[in-house]
CSV table of C-alpha atoms and ligand atoms in Angstrom, one decimal:
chain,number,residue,atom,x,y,z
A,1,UNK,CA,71.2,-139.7,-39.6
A,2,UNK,CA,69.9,-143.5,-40.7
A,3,UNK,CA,67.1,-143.7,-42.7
A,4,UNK,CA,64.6,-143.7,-40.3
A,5,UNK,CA,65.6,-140.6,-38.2
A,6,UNK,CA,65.4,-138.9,-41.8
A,7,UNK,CA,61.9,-139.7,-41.9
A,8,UNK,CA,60.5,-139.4,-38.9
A,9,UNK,CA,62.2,-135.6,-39.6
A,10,UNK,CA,61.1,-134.9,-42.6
A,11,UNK,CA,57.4,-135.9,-41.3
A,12,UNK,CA,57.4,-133.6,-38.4
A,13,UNK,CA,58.9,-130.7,-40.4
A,14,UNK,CA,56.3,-131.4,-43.1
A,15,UNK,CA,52.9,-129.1,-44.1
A,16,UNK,CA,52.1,-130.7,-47.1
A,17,UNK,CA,49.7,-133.0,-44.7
A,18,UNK,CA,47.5,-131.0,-43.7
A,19,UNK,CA,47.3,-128.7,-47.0
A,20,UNK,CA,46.5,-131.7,-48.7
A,21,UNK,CA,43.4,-132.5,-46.2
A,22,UNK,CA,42.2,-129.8,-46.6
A,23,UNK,CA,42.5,-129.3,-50.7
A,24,UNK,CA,40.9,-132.8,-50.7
A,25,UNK,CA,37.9,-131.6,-48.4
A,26,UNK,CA,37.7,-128.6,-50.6
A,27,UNK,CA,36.4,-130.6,-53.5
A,28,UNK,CA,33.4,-132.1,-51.3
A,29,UNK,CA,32.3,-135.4,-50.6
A,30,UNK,CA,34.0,-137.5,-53.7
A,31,UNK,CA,31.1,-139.6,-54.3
A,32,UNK,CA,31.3,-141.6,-57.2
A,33,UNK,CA,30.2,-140.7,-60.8
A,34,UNK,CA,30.1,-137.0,-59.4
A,35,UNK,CA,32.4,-134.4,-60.5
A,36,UNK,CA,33.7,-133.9,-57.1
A,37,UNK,CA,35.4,-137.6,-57.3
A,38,UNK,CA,36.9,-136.8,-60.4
A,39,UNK,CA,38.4,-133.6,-59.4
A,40,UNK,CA,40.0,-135.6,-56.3
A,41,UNK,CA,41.2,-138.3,-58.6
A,42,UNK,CA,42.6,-136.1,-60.7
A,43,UNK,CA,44.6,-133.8,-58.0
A,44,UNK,CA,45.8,-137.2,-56.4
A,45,UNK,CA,47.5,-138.1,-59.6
A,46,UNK,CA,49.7,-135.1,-59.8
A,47,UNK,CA,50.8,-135.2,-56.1
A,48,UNK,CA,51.1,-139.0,-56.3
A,49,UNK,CA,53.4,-138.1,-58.8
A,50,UNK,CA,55.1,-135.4,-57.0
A,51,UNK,CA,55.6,-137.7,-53.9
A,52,UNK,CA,57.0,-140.8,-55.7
A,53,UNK,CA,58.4,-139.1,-58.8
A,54,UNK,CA,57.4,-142.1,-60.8
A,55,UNK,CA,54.3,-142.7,-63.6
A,56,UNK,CA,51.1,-143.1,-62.5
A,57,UNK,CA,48.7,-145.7,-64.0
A,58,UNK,CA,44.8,-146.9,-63.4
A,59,UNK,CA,43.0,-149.1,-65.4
A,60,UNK,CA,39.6,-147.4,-66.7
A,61,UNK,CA,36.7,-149.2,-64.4
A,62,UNK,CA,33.4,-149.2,-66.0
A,63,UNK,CA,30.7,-149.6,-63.6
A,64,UNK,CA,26.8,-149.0,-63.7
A,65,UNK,CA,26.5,-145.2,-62.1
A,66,UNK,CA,23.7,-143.8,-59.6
A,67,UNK,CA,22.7,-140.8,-58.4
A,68,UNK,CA,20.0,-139.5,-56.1
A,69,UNK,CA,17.6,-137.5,-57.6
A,70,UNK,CA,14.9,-137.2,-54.6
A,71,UNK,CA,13.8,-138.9,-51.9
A,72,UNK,CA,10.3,-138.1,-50.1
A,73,UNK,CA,9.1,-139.8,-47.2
A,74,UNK,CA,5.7,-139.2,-45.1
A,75,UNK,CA,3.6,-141.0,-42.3
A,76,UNK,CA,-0.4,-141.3,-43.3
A,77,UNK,CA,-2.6,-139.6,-40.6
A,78,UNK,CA,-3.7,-136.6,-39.3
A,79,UNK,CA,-1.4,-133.9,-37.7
A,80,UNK,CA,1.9,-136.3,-39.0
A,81,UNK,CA,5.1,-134.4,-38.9
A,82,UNK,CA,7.2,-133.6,-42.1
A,83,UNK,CA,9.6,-136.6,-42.5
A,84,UNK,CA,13.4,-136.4,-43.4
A,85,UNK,CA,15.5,-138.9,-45.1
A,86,UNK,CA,17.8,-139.5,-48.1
A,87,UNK,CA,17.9,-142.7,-50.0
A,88,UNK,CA,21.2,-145.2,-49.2
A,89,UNK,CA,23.5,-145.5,-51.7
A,90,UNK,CA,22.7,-147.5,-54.9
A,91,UNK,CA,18.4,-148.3,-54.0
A,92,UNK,CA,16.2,-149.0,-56.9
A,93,UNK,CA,13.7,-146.1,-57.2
A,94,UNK,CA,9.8,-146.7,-55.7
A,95,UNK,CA,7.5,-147.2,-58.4
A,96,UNK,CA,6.0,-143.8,-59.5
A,97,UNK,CA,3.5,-142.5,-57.0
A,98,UNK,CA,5.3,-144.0,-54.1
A,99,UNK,CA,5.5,-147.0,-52.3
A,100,UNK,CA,3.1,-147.3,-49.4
A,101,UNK,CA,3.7,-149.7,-46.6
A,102,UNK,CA,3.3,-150.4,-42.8
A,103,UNK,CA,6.8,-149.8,-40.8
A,104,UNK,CA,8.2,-152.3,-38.7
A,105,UNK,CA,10.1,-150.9,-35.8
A,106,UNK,CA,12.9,-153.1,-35.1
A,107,UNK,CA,14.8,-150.9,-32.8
A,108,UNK,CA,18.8,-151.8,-33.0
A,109,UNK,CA,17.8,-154.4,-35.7
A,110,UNK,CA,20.1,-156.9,-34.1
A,111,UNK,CA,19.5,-160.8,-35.8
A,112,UNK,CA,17.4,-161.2,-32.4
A,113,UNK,CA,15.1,-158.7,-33.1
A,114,UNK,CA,14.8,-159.6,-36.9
A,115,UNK,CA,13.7,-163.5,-35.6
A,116,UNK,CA,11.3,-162.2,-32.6
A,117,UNK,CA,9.4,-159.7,-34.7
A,118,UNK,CA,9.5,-162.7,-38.0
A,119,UNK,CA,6.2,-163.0,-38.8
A,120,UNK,CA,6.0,-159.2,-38.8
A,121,UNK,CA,8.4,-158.1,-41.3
A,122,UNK,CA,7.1,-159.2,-44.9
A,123,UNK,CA,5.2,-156.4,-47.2
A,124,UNK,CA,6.2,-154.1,-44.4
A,125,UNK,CA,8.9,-151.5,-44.5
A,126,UNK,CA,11.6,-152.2,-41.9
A,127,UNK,CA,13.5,-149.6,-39.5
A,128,UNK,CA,16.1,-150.2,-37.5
A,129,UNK,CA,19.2,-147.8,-35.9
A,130,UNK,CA,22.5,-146.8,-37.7
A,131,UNK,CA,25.0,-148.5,-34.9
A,132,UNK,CA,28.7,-146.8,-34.4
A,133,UNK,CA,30.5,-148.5,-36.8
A,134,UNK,CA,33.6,-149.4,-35.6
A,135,UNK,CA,33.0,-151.5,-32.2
A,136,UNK,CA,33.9,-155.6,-32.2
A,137,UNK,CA,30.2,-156.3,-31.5
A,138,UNK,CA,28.6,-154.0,-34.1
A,139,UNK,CA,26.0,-155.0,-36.4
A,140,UNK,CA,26.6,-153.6,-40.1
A,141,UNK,CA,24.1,-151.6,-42.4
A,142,UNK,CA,23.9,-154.1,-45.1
A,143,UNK,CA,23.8,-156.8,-42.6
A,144,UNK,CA,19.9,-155.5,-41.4
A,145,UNK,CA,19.1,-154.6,-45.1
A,146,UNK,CA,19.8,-158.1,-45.8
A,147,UNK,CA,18.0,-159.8,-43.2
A,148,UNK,CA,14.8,-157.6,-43.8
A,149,UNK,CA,15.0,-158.2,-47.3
A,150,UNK,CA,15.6,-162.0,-47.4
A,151,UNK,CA,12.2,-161.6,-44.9
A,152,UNK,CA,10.5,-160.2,-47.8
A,153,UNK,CA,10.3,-156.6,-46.2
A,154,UNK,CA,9.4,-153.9,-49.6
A,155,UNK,CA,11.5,-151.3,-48.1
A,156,UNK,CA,14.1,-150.4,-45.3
A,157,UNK,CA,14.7,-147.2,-43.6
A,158,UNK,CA,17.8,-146.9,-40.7
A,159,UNK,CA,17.7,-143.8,-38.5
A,160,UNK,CA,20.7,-141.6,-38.3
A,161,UNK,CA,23.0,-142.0,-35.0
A,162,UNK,CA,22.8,-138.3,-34.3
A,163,UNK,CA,20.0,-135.9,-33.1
A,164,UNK,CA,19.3,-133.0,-34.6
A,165,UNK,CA,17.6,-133.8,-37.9
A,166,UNK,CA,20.5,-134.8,-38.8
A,167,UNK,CA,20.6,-137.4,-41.8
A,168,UNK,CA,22.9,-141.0,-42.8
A,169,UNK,CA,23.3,-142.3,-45.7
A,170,UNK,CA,25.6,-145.5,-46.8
A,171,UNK,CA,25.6,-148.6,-49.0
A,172,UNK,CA,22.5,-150.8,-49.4
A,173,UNK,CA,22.1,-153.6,-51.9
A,174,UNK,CA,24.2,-154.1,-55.1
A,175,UNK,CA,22.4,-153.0,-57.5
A,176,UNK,CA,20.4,-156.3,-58.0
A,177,UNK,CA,16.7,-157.1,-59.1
A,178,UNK,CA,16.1,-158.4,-55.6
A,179,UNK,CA,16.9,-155.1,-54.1
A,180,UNK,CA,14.5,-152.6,-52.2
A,181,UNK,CA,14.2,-149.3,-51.4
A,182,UNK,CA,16.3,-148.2,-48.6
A,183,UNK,CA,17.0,-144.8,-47.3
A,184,UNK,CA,18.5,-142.5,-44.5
A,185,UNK,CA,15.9,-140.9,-41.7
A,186,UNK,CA,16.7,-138.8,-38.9
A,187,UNK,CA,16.3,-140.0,-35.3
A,188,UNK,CA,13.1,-137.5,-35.0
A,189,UNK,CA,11.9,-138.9,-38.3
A,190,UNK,CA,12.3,-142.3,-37.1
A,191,UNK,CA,10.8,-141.6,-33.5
A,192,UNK,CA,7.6,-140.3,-35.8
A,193,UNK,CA,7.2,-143.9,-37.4
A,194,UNK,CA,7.5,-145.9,-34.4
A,195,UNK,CA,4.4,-148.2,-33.1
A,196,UNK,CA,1.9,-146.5,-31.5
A,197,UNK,CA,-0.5,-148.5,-29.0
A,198,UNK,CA,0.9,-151.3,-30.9
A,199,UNK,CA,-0.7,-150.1,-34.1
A,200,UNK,CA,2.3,-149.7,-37.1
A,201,UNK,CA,2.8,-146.2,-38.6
A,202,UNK,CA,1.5,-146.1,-42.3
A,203,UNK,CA,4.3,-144.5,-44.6
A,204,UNK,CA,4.9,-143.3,-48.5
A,205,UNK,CA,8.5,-143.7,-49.5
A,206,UNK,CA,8.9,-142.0,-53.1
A,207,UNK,CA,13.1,-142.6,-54.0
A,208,UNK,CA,13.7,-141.0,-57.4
A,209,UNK,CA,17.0,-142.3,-59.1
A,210,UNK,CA,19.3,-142.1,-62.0
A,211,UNK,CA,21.1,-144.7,-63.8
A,212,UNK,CA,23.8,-144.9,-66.5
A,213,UNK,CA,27.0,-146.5,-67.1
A,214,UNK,CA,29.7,-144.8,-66.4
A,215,UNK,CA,33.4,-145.4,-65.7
A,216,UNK,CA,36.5,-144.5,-63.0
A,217,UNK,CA,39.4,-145.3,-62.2
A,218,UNK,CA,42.0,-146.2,-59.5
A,219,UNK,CA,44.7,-144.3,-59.2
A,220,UNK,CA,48.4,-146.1,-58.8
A,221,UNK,CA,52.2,-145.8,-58.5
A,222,UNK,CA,54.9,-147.4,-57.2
A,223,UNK,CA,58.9,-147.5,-56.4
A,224,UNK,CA,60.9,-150.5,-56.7
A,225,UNK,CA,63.1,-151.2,-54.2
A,226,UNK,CA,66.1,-153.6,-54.1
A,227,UNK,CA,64.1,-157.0,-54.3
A,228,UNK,CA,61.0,-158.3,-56.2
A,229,UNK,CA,58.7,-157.7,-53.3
A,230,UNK,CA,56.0,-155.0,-52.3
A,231,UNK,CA,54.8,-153.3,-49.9
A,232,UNK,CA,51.3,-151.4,-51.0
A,233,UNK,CA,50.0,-148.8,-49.0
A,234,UNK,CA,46.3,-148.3,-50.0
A,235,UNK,CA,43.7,-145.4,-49.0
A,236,UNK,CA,39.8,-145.3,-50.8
A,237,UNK,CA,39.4,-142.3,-52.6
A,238,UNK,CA,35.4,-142.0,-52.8
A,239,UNK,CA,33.6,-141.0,-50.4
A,240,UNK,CA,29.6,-139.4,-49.6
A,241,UNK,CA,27.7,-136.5,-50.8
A,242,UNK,CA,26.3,-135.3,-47.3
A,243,UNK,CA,29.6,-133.9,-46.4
A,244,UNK,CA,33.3,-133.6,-47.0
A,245,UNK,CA,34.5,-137.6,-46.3
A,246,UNK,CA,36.5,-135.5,-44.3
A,247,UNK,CA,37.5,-138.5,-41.8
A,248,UNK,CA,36.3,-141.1,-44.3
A,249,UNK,CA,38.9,-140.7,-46.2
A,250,UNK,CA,40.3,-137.8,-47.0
A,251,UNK,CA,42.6,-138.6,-43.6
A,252,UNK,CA,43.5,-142.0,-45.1
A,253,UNK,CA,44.4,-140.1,-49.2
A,254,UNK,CA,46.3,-137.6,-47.3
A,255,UNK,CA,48.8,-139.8,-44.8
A,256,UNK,CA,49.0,-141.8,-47.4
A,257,UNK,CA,50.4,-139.7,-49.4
A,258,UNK,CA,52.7,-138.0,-46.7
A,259,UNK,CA,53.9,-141.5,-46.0
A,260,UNK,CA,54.7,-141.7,-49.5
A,261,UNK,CA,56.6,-138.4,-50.0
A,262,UNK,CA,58.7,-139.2,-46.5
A,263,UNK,CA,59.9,-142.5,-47.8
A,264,UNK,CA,60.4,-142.1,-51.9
A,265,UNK,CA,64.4,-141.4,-51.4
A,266,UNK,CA,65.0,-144.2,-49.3
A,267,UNK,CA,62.7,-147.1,-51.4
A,268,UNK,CA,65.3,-147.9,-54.1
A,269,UNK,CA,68.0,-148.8,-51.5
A,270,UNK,CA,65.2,-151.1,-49.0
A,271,UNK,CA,64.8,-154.5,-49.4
A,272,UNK,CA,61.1,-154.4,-50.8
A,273,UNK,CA,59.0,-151.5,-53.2
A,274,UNK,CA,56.3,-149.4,-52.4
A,275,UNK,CA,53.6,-149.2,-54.2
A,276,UNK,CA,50.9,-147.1,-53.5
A,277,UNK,CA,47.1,-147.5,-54.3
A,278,UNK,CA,43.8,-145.1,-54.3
A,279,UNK,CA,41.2,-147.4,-54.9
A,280,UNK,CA,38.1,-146.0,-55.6
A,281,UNK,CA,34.3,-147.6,-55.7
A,282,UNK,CA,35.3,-148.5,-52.0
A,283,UNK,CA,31.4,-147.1,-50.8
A,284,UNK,CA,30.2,-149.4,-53.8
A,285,UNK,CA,31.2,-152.8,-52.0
A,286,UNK,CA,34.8,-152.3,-52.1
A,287,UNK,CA,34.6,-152.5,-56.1
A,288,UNK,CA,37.9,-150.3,-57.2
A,289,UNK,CA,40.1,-152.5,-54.7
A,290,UNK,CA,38.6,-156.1,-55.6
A,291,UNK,CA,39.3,-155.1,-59.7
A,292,UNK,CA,42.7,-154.7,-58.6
A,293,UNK,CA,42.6,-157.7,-56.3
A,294,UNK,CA,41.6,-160.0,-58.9
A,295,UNK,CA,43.5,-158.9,-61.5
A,296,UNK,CA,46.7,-160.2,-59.6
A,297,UNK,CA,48.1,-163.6,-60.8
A,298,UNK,CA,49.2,-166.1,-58.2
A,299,UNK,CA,52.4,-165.3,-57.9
A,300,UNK,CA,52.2,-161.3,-57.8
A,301,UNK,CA,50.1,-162.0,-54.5
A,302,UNK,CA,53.3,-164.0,-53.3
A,303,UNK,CA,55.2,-160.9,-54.0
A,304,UNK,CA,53.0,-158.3,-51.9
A,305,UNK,CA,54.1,-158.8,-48.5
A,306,UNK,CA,51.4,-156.6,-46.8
A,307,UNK,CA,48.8,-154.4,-48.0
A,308,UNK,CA,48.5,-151.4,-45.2
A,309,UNK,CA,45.2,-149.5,-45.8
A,310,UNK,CA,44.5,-146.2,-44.2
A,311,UNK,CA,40.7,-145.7,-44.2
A,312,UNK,CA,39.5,-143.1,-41.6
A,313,UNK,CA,42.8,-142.3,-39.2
A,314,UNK,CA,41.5,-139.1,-37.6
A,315,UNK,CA,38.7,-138.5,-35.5
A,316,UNK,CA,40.2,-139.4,-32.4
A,317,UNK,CA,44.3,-140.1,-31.2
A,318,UNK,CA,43.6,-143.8,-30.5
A,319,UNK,CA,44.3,-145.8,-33.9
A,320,UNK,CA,43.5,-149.8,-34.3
A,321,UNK,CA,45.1,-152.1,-36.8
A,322,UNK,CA,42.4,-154.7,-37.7
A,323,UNK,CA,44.5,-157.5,-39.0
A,324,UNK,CA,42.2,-159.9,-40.8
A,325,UNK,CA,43.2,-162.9,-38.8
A,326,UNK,CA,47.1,-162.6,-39.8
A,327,UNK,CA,47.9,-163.7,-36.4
A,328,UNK,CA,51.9,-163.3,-37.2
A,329,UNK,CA,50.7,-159.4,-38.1
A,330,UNK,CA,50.0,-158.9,-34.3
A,331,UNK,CA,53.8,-159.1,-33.4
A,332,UNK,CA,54.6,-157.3,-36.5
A,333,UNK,CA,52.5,-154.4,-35.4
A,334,UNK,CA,53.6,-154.2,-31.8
A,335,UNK,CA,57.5,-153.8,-32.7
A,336,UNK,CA,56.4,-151.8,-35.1
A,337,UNK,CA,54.0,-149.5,-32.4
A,338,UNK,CA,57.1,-149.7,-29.9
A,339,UNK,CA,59.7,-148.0,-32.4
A,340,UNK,CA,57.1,-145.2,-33.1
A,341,UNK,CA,56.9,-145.1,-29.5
A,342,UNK,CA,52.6,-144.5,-30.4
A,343,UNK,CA,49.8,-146.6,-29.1
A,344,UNK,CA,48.5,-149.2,-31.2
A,345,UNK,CA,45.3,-151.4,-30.5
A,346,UNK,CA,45.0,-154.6,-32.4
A,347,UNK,CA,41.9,-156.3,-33.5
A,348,UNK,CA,42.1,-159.7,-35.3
A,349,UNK,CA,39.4,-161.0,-36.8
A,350,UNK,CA,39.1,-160.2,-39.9
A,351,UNK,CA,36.3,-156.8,-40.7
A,352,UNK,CA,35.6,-157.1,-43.9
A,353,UNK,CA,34.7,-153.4,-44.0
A,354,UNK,CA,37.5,-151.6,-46.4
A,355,UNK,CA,39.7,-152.6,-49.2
A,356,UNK,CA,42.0,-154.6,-46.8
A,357,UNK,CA,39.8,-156.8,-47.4
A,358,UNK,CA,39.9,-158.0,-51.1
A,359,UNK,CA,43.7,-158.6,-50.2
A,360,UNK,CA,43.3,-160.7,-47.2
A,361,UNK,CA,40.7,-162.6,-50.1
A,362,UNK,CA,43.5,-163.4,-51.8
A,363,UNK,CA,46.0,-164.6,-49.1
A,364,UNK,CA,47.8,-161.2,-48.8
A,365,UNK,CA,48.7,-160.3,-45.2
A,366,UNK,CA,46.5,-157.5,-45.0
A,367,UNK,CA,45.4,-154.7,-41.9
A,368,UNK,CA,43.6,-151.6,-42.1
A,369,UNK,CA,44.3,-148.6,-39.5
A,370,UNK,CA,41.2,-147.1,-38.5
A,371,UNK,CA,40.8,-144.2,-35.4
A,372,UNK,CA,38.3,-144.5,-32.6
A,373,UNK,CA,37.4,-148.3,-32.6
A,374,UNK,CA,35.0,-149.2,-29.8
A,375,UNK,CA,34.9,-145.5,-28.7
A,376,UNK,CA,31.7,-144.3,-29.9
A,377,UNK,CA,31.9,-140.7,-28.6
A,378,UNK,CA,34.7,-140.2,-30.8
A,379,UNK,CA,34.5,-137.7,-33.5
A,380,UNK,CA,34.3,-141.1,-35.5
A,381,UNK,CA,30.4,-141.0,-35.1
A,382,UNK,CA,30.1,-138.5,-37.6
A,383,UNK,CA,30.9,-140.4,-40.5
A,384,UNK,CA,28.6,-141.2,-42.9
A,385,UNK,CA,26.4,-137.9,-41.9
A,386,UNK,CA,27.1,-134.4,-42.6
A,387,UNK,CA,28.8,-133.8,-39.8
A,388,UNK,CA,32.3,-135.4,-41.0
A,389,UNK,CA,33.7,-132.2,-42.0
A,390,UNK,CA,37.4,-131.0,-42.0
A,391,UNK,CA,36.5,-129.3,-38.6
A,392,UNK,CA,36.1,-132.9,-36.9
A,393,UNK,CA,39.8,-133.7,-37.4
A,394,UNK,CA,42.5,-132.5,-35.1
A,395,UNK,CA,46.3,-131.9,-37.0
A,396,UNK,CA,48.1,-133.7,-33.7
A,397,UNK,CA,45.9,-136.5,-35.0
A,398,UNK,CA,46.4,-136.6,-38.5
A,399,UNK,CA,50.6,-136.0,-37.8
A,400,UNK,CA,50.4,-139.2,-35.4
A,401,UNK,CA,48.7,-141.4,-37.7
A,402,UNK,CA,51.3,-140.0,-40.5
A,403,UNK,CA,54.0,-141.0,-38.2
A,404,UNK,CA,52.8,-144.5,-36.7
A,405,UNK,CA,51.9,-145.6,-40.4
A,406,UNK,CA,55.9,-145.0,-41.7
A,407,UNK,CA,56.4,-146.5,-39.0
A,408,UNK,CA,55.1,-149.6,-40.2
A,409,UNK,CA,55.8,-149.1,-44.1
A,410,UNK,CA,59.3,-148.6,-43.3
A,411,UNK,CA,59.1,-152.0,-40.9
A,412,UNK,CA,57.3,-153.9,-43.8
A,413,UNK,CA,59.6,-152.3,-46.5
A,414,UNK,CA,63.3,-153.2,-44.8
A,415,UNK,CA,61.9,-156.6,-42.5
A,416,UNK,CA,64.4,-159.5,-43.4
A,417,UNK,CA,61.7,-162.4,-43.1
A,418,UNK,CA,58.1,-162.2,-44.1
A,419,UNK,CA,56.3,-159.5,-43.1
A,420,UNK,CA,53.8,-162.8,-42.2
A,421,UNK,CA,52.8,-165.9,-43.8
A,422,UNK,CA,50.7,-165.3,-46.8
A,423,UNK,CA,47.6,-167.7,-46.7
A,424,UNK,CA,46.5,-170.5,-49.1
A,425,UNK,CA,43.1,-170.9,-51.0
A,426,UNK,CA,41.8,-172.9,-48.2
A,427,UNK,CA,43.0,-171.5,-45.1
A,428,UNK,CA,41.1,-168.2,-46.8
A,429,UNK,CA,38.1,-170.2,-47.4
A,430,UNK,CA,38.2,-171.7,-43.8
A,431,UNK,CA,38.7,-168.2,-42.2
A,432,UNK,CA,36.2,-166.9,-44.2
A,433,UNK,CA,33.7,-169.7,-42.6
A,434,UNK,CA,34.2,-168.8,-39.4
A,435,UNK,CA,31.1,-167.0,-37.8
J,1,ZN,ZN1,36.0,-145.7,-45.6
């Protein structure tokens, strides 16, 4: 049998996939500074290890830590319902007692809505929807909290995208003295605030906080192969408190790690190494990965020749490469998709929405696999609440994402040319311009 016949085997035959979804679900959620992140982090270092039989190193990453400590919301006025939210992910506290403010209603909180409703937004509190994440013409979280904020808004509240009293939560600001308070509401909490006879609802946010500095740590290893270039296969290890990260990423830690155990014997005789990397601080605006970015001379960027990041593959069958504007990727991925005999979606421009993205900053080709783009009623639409639990992911799924992603290691690691053309300084600056 060739090499890869002897991997695609050893995938199908393998159980270690799913036991290790499921072991990293076990520890909850993985958010960062808790003890449930450090318990992953410290089980992906001894199966790292196992799968690559080779040391495993992190650099310590010292970061300013946050954690919720409560968050109360109510509308004034007679007869108002009790309100439910949970403050985003890194919001300065309200001043003691509570900050009191009219709510804006912005609906989707599209830039349209932010410019019609201008002269509305400052000293209020802004709400807008949570969109589905992973659609070409979404708008993103941090995008609204920026536009009400640079509007001189004094708080932001985004409603969750499922019924139910069901909650969201995510990133806001970073950390910053500019920031406000920003939290999670249900839909029904949200409905409660909305504009009555074009009067605005009058609400108390009280967001209760704690700060401290802490540290982490990324969590890496890697097996040379025959020549002085890479291949690094990357999957965030943090995640959120409401639920298990079950999608986002415990699917991306664990096929990562699967791919890694399916292709160790075969590395040292390839053309390239693979190295793999579980960045963490990936909810706290993509910090783990960007450390490790940046700490890359020149010339060790020449030497990666793709960075393949797995962040939320389950969730639905259908996987997406988004490939940063590497257009040379796109053929890459197709001959890559036909071997596998899987379908593969490709989306180019570049999403700067997981750790591919610090590499593509730097020049290195760079795509991240993701499941259920631009199909909203996917399971996908739990993430982020506490509905993206182990239950959400199917093991057909997880085993196809295993099997299309060695398909394109093993591609990247044995490809004669360049995987595709690194990019310089500028052309990253240019791309970066584009709207
Ligand atoms: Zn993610």
């Amino acid at each position: 049998m060739g090499t890869r016949e002897q991997m695609v085997s050893r995938l199908w035959n393998s159980t270690d996939l799913w036991s290790d979804l499921a072991e990293l679900c076990g520890f909850g959620g993985r958010f960062c500074g808790t003890p449930s992140e450090a318990r992953a982090r410290e089980y992906l270092r001894g199966r790292l290890a196992a799968a690559t039989g080779a040391p495993v190193t992190g650099r310590r990453i010292g970061y300013e830590g946050w954690q919720r400590e409560s968050c109360a919301l109510a509308r004034r006025g007679a007869g108002a319902p009790p309100l439910h939210g949970t403050s985003l992910v890194r919001s300065p506290a309200t001043p003691a007692g509570g900050l009191e403010a009219e709510v804006v209603d912005l609906g989707r909180g599209t830039l349209e809505d932010f410019r019609v409703n201008e002269a509305d937004i400052d000293g209020r509190i802004v709400l807008v929807h949570h969109e589905y994440m992973f659609a070409s013409g979404h708008v993103h979280r941090r995008q609204k909290y920026l536009w009400a904020r640079e509007r001189g808004a004094v708080g932001f509240l985004i409603s969750s995208p499922l019924p139910g009293q069901s909650l969201v939560t995510g990133s806001s600001g970073e950390g910053g003295a500019d920031d406000i308070p920003a939290a999670g509401v249900t839909q029904e909490s949200a409905a409660a605030l909305a504009r009555v006879r074009g009067r605005h609802a009058q609400a108390r946010i009280e967001i209760r906080t704690r700060r401290a500095p802490t540290h982490t740590e990324n969590v890496l290893a890697e097996i040379a192969g025959r020549g002085p270039e890479w291949v690094v296969l990357s999957a965030h290890i943090d995640g959120h408190d409401l639920a298990q990260s079950a999608m986002d990423n415990a699917s991306g830690l664990a096929v990562a790690l699967e791919v890694a155990r399916a292709l160790a014997p075969f590395v040292p005789s390839l053309r390239r190494g693979l190295r793999v990397g579980f960045f963490t601080l990936e909810e706290w605006g993509l910090t783990g990965s960007r450390i490790y970015a940046d700490s890359l001379a020149p010339a060790e960027c020449e030497r990666i020749a793709v960075n393949v990041n797995l962040d939320s593959v389950a969730g639905s069958p259908w996987l997406t490469a988004l490939t940063s504007g590497f257009a040379d990727l796109d053929p890459f991925l197709h001959d890559a998709a036909a071997a596998s005999g899987l379908a593969l979606r490709i989306f180019r421009p570049l999403m700067p929405n997981s750790d591919h993205a610090n590499f593509a900053r730097r020049g290195i080709p760079a795509l991240r696999l993701v499941a259920g783009f631009d199909e909203p009623d996917s399971r996908l639409r739990y993430l982020l609440t506490p509905g993206d639990t182990l239950d959400k992911i199917a093991p057909s799924e997880l085993k196809l994402a295993a099997l299309l992603t060695a398909e394109i290691v093993l591609k990247a690691l044995t490809a004669d040319g360049p995987v595709a053309a690194h990019k310089t300084a500028d052309e990253v600056r240019a791309a970066e311009h584009v709207p």
